[in-house]
Amino acid sequence: MRQPAAWNRREFLAFASLFGWLPFLRPGHVSLAGARFRIVRNGRSKRRYLLIHGDEETARGLLLRHMQAHDGTAILIESHTRNVPIEGGQIDPNRMFSRAGAEISLKALNPDWGPERIVRALDLLDRGRPRLLAALFPPAGGLLVALHNNTDEYSVANEEPLSEAGSLRDREHPHAFFLCTDAGDFKILSDSPYNVVLQQHVQEDDGSLSRLAAARGVRYVNLESRMGNRDRQEDMLAWLEWHLP
Ligand SMILES: [Zn+2]
């Protein structure tokens, strides 16, 4: 085994940057299959922010502006479509976080694929997933906030039956809601004037990041608003920043 003292400078820098010891060398991108993410850092904070669906441009614009005034690390998908390329087909990037969930998405979006091709894509995801998670998940006690936009088909009404608890104080605006995985965060968010649901122990694994975060005990909040309703999403993000530890 080689001793650290024997490392040359280039090896040391590569090693150190991998673990984030040298901020100026930390990578500006991370990818998984055809999902390529840009990493935007501002100051030092345990906050992580994510834009995972490339066509949710209201959330993208809000997050980029938010990062100019708040400390944290934002990870933004570079594509401008909802699905991303994989092995010549496509997948929903928010279904990549478990093998079982990815398989369902791959089969639905690539109906002409045979079993070998499915397995090849799933293996690719399994190999690359830890590196993406290392960039996404916050340090212990930190918070990951994922920003989403929705349209007519999806609202808090879809999540309410799957949730362990809910506080729906703004039923007039069902497309605007928080979905969180931590009971402490739920308690605080329940005091807001907004809709919030808690999904800490949901059984069904659909491959989404919220399910993985819940399973790993990571504090995670989905912030949903209707596409185009930037003011509402901005208000909710501001409320979250001010009140959550
Ligand atoms: Zn989304």
mmCIF file of C-alpha atoms and ligand atoms in Angstrom:
data_model
loop_
_atom_site.group_PDB
_atom_site.id
_atom_site.type_symbol
_atom_site.label_atom_id
_atom_site.label_comp_id
_atom_site.label_asym_id
_atom_site.label_seq_id
_atom_site.Cartn_x
_atom_site.Cartn_y
_atom_site.Cartn_z
ATOM 1 C CA MET A 1 0.000 0.000 0.000
ATOM 2 C CA ARG A 2 1.302 3.438 -0.896
ATOM 3 C CA GLN A 3 1.688 6.039 1.797
ATOM 4 C CA PRO A 4 0.151 9.491 1.349
ATOM 5 C CA ALA A 5 3.632 10.977 1.476
ATOM 6 C CA ALA A 6 4.464 9.094 -1.695
ATOM 7 C CA TRP A 7 1.566 10.589 -3.633
ATOM 8 C CA ASN A 8 2.419 13.034 -6.296
ATOM 9 C CA ARG A 9 0.729 16.391 -6.362
ATOM 10 C CA ARG A 10 -1.774 15.492 -9.078
ATOM 11 C CA GLU A 11 -2.920 12.357 -7.259
ATOM 12 C CA PHE A 12 -3.312 14.240 -4.021
ATOM 13 C CA LEU A 13 -5.378 16.992 -5.657
ATOM 14 C CA ALA A 14 -7.616 14.465 -7.395
ATOM 15 C CA PHE A 15 -8.155 12.600 -4.132
ATOM 16 C CA ALA A 16 -8.781 15.749 -2.104
ATOM 17 C CA SER A 17 -11.206 17.226 -4.633
ATOM 18 C CA LEU A 18 -13.166 13.985 -4.636
ATOM 19 C CA PHE A 19 -13.927 14.470 -0.958
ATOM 20 C CA GLY A 20 -14.515 18.192 -1.203
ATOM 21 C CA TRP A 21 -11.515 19.232 0.865
ATOM 22 C CA LEU A 22 -10.434 21.776 -1.710
ATOM 23 C CA PRO A 23 -13.472 23.876 -2.624
ATOM 24 C CA PHE A 24 -11.878 25.346 -5.771
ATOM 25 C CA LEU A 25 -11.383 21.845 -7.136
ATOM 26 C CA ARG A 26 -14.850 20.485 -6.404
ATOM 27 C CA PRO A 27 -16.553 19.458 -9.627
ATOM 28 C CA GLY A 28 -19.111 21.738 -11.241
ATOM 29 C CA HIS A 29 -21.121 18.853 -12.669
ATOM 30 C CA VAL A 30 -22.393 15.427 -11.746
ATOM 31 C CA SER A 31 -24.237 12.990 -13.970
ATOM 32 C CA LEU A 32 -26.067 9.691 -13.977
ATOM 33 C CA ALA A 33 -26.731 8.002 -17.332
ATOM 34 C CA GLY A 34 -27.963 10.828 -19.611
ATOM 35 C CA ALA A 35 -28.947 13.053 -16.695
ATOM 36 C CA ARG A 36 -26.313 15.763 -16.385
ATOM 37 C CA PHE A 37 -26.541 18.216 -13.482
ATOM 38 C CA ARG A 38 -24.858 21.551 -12.931
ATOM 39 C CA ILE A 39 -23.700 22.258 -9.373
ATOM 40 C CA VAL A 40 -24.043 25.850 -8.134
ATOM 41 C CA ARG A 41 -22.454 26.642 -4.773
ATOM 42 C CA ASN A 42 -22.834 29.711 -2.620
ATOM 43 C CA GLY A 43 -21.033 29.933 0.711
ATOM 44 C CA ARG A 44 -21.100 27.155 3.279
ATOM 45 C CA SER A 45 -24.404 25.634 4.336
ATOM 46 C CA LYS A 46 -26.043 22.263 4.961
ATOM 47 C CA ARG A 47 -28.819 23.217 2.535
ATOM 48 C CA ARG A 48 -29.092 21.345 -0.766
ATOM 49 C CA TYR A 49 -31.509 22.296 -3.537
ATOM 50 C CA LEU A 50 -32.490 20.266 -6.555
ATOM 51 C CA LEU A 51 -34.149 20.802 -9.908
ATOM 52 C CA ILE A 52 -34.608 17.335 -11.378
ATOM 53 C CA HIS A 53 -37.191 17.852 -14.143
ATOM 54 C CA GLY A 54 -35.682 19.941 -16.931
ATOM 55 C CA ASP A 55 -39.000 21.229 -18.292
ATOM 56 C CA GLU A 56 -40.010 22.790 -14.944
ATOM 57 C CA GLU A 57 -38.620 26.172 -15.920
ATOM 58 C CA THR A 58 -40.508 28.206 -13.314
ATOM 59 C CA ALA A 59 -38.682 26.291 -10.583
ATOM 60 C CA ARG A 60 -35.359 26.566 -12.433
ATOM 61 C CA GLY A 61 -35.565 30.352 -12.706
ATOM 62 C CA LEU A 62 -36.593 30.679 -9.069
ATOM 63 C CA LEU A 63 -33.808 28.418 -7.830
ATOM 64 C CA LEU A 64 -31.095 30.201 -9.819
ATOM 65 C CA ARG A 65 -32.243 33.533 -8.433
ATOM 66 C CA HIS A 66 -32.539 32.123 -4.918
ATOM 67 C CA MET A 67 -28.913 30.955 -5.001
ATOM 68 C CA GLN A 68 -27.699 34.498 -5.558
ATOM 69 C CA ALA A 69 -28.928 35.506 -2.108
ATOM 70 C CA HIS A 70 -28.789 32.284 -0.043
ATOM 71 C CA ASP A 71 -26.030 29.954 1.084
ATOM 72 C CA GLY A 72 -26.207 26.372 -0.062
ATOM 73 C CA THR A 73 -25.577 24.048 -2.962
ATOM 74 C CA ALA A 74 -28.011 23.729 -5.855
ATOM 75 C CA ILE A 75 -27.990 20.845 -8.307
ATOM 76 C CA LEU A 76 -29.849 21.634 -11.525
ATOM 77 C CA ILE A 77 -30.479 19.278 -14.399
ATOM 78 C CA GLU A 78 -29.161 20.691 -17.663
ATOM 79 C CA SER A 79 -31.729 19.187 -20.016
ATOM 80 C CA HIS A 80 -34.933 21.086 -20.769
ATOM 81 C CA THR A 81 -37.110 18.016 -21.160
ATOM 82 C CA ARG A 82 -38.783 15.996 -18.418
ATOM 83 C CA ASN A 83 -37.189 12.676 -19.382
ATOM 84 C CA VAL A 84 -33.478 12.090 -20.004
ATOM 85 C CA PRO A 85 -31.605 9.773 -22.408
ATOM 86 C CA ILE A 86 -30.347 6.370 -21.301
ATOM 87 C CA GLU A 87 -28.923 3.613 -23.490
ATOM 88 C CA GLY A 88 -30.650 5.018 -26.573
ATOM 89 C CA GLY A 89 -34.019 5.235 -24.788
ATOM 90 C CA GLN A 90 -35.314 7.433 -21.985
ATOM 91 C CA ILE A 91 -36.166 7.534 -18.292
ATOM 92 C CA ASP A 92 -37.845 9.909 -15.857
ATOM 93 C CA PRO A 93 -34.885 11.190 -13.778
ATOM 94 C CA ASN A 94 -37.032 11.158 -10.634
ATOM 95 C CA ARG A 95 -37.453 7.400 -11.026
ATOM 96 C CA MET A 96 -33.722 6.609 -11.074
ATOM 97 C CA PHE A 97 -33.281 6.336 -7.320
ATOM 98 C CA SER A 98 -34.092 2.657 -6.959
ATOM 99 C CA ARG A 99 -33.707 -0.312 -9.273
ATOM 100 C CA ALA A 100 -37.370 -1.282 -8.877
ATOM 101 C CA GLY A 101 -38.640 2.215 -9.642
ATOM 102 C CA ALA A 102 -36.283 2.655 -12.589
ATOM 103 C CA GLU A 103 -37.462 -0.622 -14.086
ATOM 104 C CA ILE A 104 -41.093 0.553 -14.088
ATOM 105 C CA SER A 105 -40.151 3.864 -15.739
ATOM 106 C CA LEU A 106 -37.912 2.189 -18.351
ATOM 107 C CA LYS A 107 -40.601 -0.297 -19.325
ATOM 108 C CA ALA A 108 -43.263 2.412 -19.618
ATOM 109 C CA LEU A 109 -41.133 4.821 -21.655
ATOM 110 C CA ASN A 110 -39.350 2.249 -23.864
ATOM 111 C CA PRO A 111 -42.021 -0.315 -24.728
ATOM 112 C CA ASP A 112 -39.874 -1.837 -27.504
ATOM 113 C CA TRP A 113 -36.990 -2.733 -25.159
ATOM 114 C CA GLY A 114 -36.181 -6.375 -24.444
ATOM 115 C CA PRO A 115 -35.212 -7.707 -21.000
ATOM 116 C CA GLU A 116 -31.421 -7.585 -21.666
ATOM 117 C CA ARG A 117 -31.535 -3.927 -22.527
ATOM 118 C CA ILE A 118 -33.567 -3.162 -19.395
ATOM 119 C CA VAL A 119 -31.004 -4.992 -17.257
ATOM 120 C CA ARG A 120 -28.121 -3.126 -18.939
ATOM 121 C CA ALA A 121 -29.736 0.231 -18.180
ATOM 122 C CA LEU A 122 -30.542 -0.794 -14.594
ATOM 123 C CA ASP A 123 -26.936 -1.931 -14.040
ATOM 124 C CA LEU A 124 -25.690 1.387 -15.384
ATOM 125 C CA LEU A 125 -27.905 3.239 -12.903
ATOM 126 C CA ASP A 126 -26.833 1.020 -9.992
ATOM 127 C CA ARG A 127 -23.153 1.750 -10.711
ATOM 128 C CA GLY A 128 -23.566 5.510 -11.040
ATOM 129 C CA ARG A 129 -26.186 6.197 -8.358
ATOM 130 C CA PRO A 130 -23.858 6.459 -5.306
ATOM 131 C CA ARG A 131 -21.889 9.293 -6.883
ATOM 132 C CA LEU A 132 -25.035 11.289 -7.630
ATOM 133 C CA LEU A 133 -26.361 10.685 -4.113
ATOM 134 C CA ALA A 134 -23.080 11.899 -2.624
ATOM 135 C CA ALA A 135 -23.663 15.212 -4.413
ATOM 136 C CA LEU A 136 -27.388 15.395 -3.598
ATOM 137 C CA PHE A 137 -27.751 14.318 0.004
ATOM 138 C CA PRO A 138 -26.867 16.972 2.578
ATOM 139 C CA PRO A 139 -24.461 16.377 5.461
ATOM 140 C CA ALA A 140 -25.998 14.978 8.677
ATOM 141 C CA GLY A 141 -28.860 17.162 9.889
ATOM 142 C CA GLY A 142 -28.948 19.146 6.626
ATOM 143 C CA LEU A 143 -31.974 19.681 4.420
ATOM 144 C CA LEU A 144 -32.598 18.816 0.764
ATOM 145 C CA VAL A 145 -35.246 20.899 -1.002
ATOM 146 C CA ALA A 146 -36.456 19.735 -4.424
ATOM 147 C CA LEU A 147 -38.392 22.248 -6.511
ATOM 148 C CA HIS A 148 -41.074 21.008 -8.902
ATOM 149 C CA ASN A 149 -43.790 22.476 -11.099
ATOM 150 C CA ASN A 150 -46.982 20.677 -11.990
ATOM 151 C CA THR A 151 -49.932 20.993 -14.364
ATOM 152 C CA ASP A 152 -53.593 19.949 -14.181
ATOM 153 C CA GLU A 153 -52.884 16.236 -13.690
ATOM 154 C CA TYR A 154 -51.054 16.486 -10.380
ATOM 155 C CA SER A 155 -51.776 18.225 -7.073
ATOM 156 C CA VAL A 156 -51.770 17.586 -3.329
ATOM 157 C CA ALA A 157 -54.972 15.574 -3.906
ATOM 158 C CA ASN A 158 -52.781 12.819 -5.454
ATOM 159 C CA GLU A 159 -50.490 12.697 -2.419
ATOM 160 C CA GLU A 160 -52.977 13.122 0.414
ATOM 161 C CA PRO A 161 -54.195 9.479 0.390
ATOM 162 C CA LEU A 162 -50.567 8.227 0.397
ATOM 163 C CA SER A 163 -49.497 10.431 3.290
ATOM 164 C CA GLU A 164 -49.293 9.786 7.020
ATOM 165 C CA ALA A 165 -50.324 13.289 7.924
ATOM 166 C CA GLY A 166 -51.463 16.421 6.190
ATOM 167 C CA SER A 167 -52.258 20.048 6.900
ATOM 168 C CA LEU A 168 -54.197 21.492 3.998
ATOM 169 C CA ARG A 169 -54.755 25.117 4.911
ATOM 170 C CA ASP A 170 -54.897 26.301 1.323
ATOM 171 C CA ARG A 171 -57.271 23.922 -0.431
ATOM 172 C CA GLU A 172 -58.052 26.688 -2.917
ATOM 173 C CA HIS A 173 -54.568 26.138 -4.367
ATOM 174 C CA PRO A 174 -54.035 22.354 -4.404
ATOM 175 C CA HIS A 175 -51.120 22.595 -6.875
ATOM 176 C CA ALA A 176 -49.008 24.458 -4.318
ATOM 177 C CA PHE A 177 -47.793 22.202 -1.517
ATOM 178 C CA PHE A 178 -44.889 20.875 0.502
ATOM 179 C CA LEU A 179 -44.215 17.126 0.729
ATOM 180 C CA CYS A 180 -41.755 16.298 3.493
ATOM 181 C CA THR A 181 -40.118 13.186 4.972
ATOM 182 C CA ASP A 182 -39.268 14.443 8.462
ATOM 183 C CA ALA A 183 -41.848 14.709 11.253
ATOM 184 C CA GLY A 184 -40.081 17.726 12.780
ATOM 185 C CA ASP A 185 -40.176 19.603 9.491
ATOM 186 C CA PHE A 186 -43.827 18.627 9.038
ATOM 187 C CA LYS A 187 -44.721 20.096 12.407
ATOM 188 C CA ILE A 188 -43.114 23.411 11.495
ATOM 189 C CA LEU A 189 -44.514 23.508 7.948
ATOM 190 C CA SER A 190 -47.989 22.768 9.357
ATOM 191 C CA ASP A 191 -47.882 26.210 10.950
ATOM 192 C CA SER A 192 -47.505 27.808 7.531
ATOM 193 C CA PRO A 193 -50.530 29.016 5.576
ATOM 194 C CA TYR A 194 -49.670 26.438 2.887
ATOM 195 C CA ASN A 195 -50.571 22.816 2.143
ATOM 196 C CA VAL A 196 -48.178 20.189 3.513
ATOM 197 C CA VAL A 197 -48.138 16.385 3.662
ATOM 198 C CA LEU A 198 -45.799 14.001 5.498
ATOM 199 C CA GLN A 199 -44.508 10.794 3.883
ATOM 200 C CA GLN A 200 -42.060 9.255 6.309
ATOM 201 C CA HIS A 201 -42.915 5.552 6.101
ATOM 202 C CA VAL A 202 -44.487 5.072 2.686
ATOM 203 C CA GLN A 203 -44.042 1.480 1.583
ATOM 204 C CA GLU A 204 -44.333 1.575 -2.186
ATOM 205 C CA ASP A 205 -40.928 2.242 -3.807
ATOM 206 C CA ASP A 206 -41.460 4.193 -7.031
ATOM 207 C CA GLY A 207 -37.792 5.144 -7.491
ATOM 208 C CA SER A 208 -38.345 8.793 -6.576
ATOM 209 C CA LEU A 209 -35.873 10.716 -4.476
ATOM 210 C CA SER A 210 -38.428 11.443 -1.757
ATOM 211 C CA ARG A 211 -38.892 7.712 -1.095
ATOM 212 C CA LEU A 212 -35.152 7.127 -0.905
ATOM 213 C CA ALA A 213 -34.664 10.145 1.351
ATOM 214 C CA ALA A 214 -37.404 8.861 3.669
ATOM 215 C CA ALA A 215 -35.831 5.384 3.757
ATOM 216 C CA ARG A 216 -32.401 6.851 4.585
ATOM 217 C CA GLY A 217 -33.694 9.277 7.213
ATOM 218 C CA VAL A 218 -32.692 12.318 5.152
ATOM 219 C CA ARG A 219 -34.644 15.538 5.740
ATOM 220 C CA TYR A 220 -36.256 16.191 2.389
ATOM 221 C CA VAL A 221 -38.903 18.664 1.224
ATOM 222 C CA ASN A 222 -40.593 18.706 -2.176
ATOM 223 C CA LEU A 223 -41.814 22.185 -3.005
ATOM 224 C CA GLU A 224 -44.510 21.973 -5.676
ATOM 225 C CA SER A 225 -46.306 24.774 -7.453
ATOM 226 C CA ARG A 226 -48.244 25.073 -10.656
ATOM 227 C CA MET A 227 -46.068 25.740 -13.708
ATOM 228 C CA GLY A 228 -45.799 29.482 -14.214
ATOM 229 C CA ASN A 229 -46.857 30.375 -10.653
ATOM 230 C CA ARG A 230 -43.492 31.697 -9.607
ATOM 231 C CA ASP A 231 -44.801 34.127 -6.999
ATOM 232 C CA ARG A 232 -46.446 31.356 -5.003
ATOM 233 C CA GLN A 233 -43.379 29.114 -5.173
ATOM 234 C CA GLU A 234 -41.139 32.010 -4.184
ATOM 235 C CA ASP A 235 -43.323 32.843 -1.172
ATOM 236 C CA MET A 236 -43.277 29.213 -0.038
ATOM 237 C CA LEU A 237 -39.519 28.912 -0.448
ATOM 238 C CA ALA A 238 -39.031 32.107 1.548
ATOM 239 C CA TRP A 239 -41.299 30.757 4.299
ATOM 240 C CA LEU A 240 -39.328 27.500 4.376
ATOM 241 C CA GLU A 241 -35.963 29.303 4.525
ATOM 242 C CA TRP A 242 -37.090 31.482 7.366
ATOM 243 C CA HIS A 243 -38.673 28.761 9.524
ATOM 244 C CA LEU A 244 -36.879 25.446 8.946
ATOM 245 C CA PRO A 245 -33.584 24.853 10.758
HETATM 246 ZN ZN ZN B 1 -41.047 17.522 -11.292
#
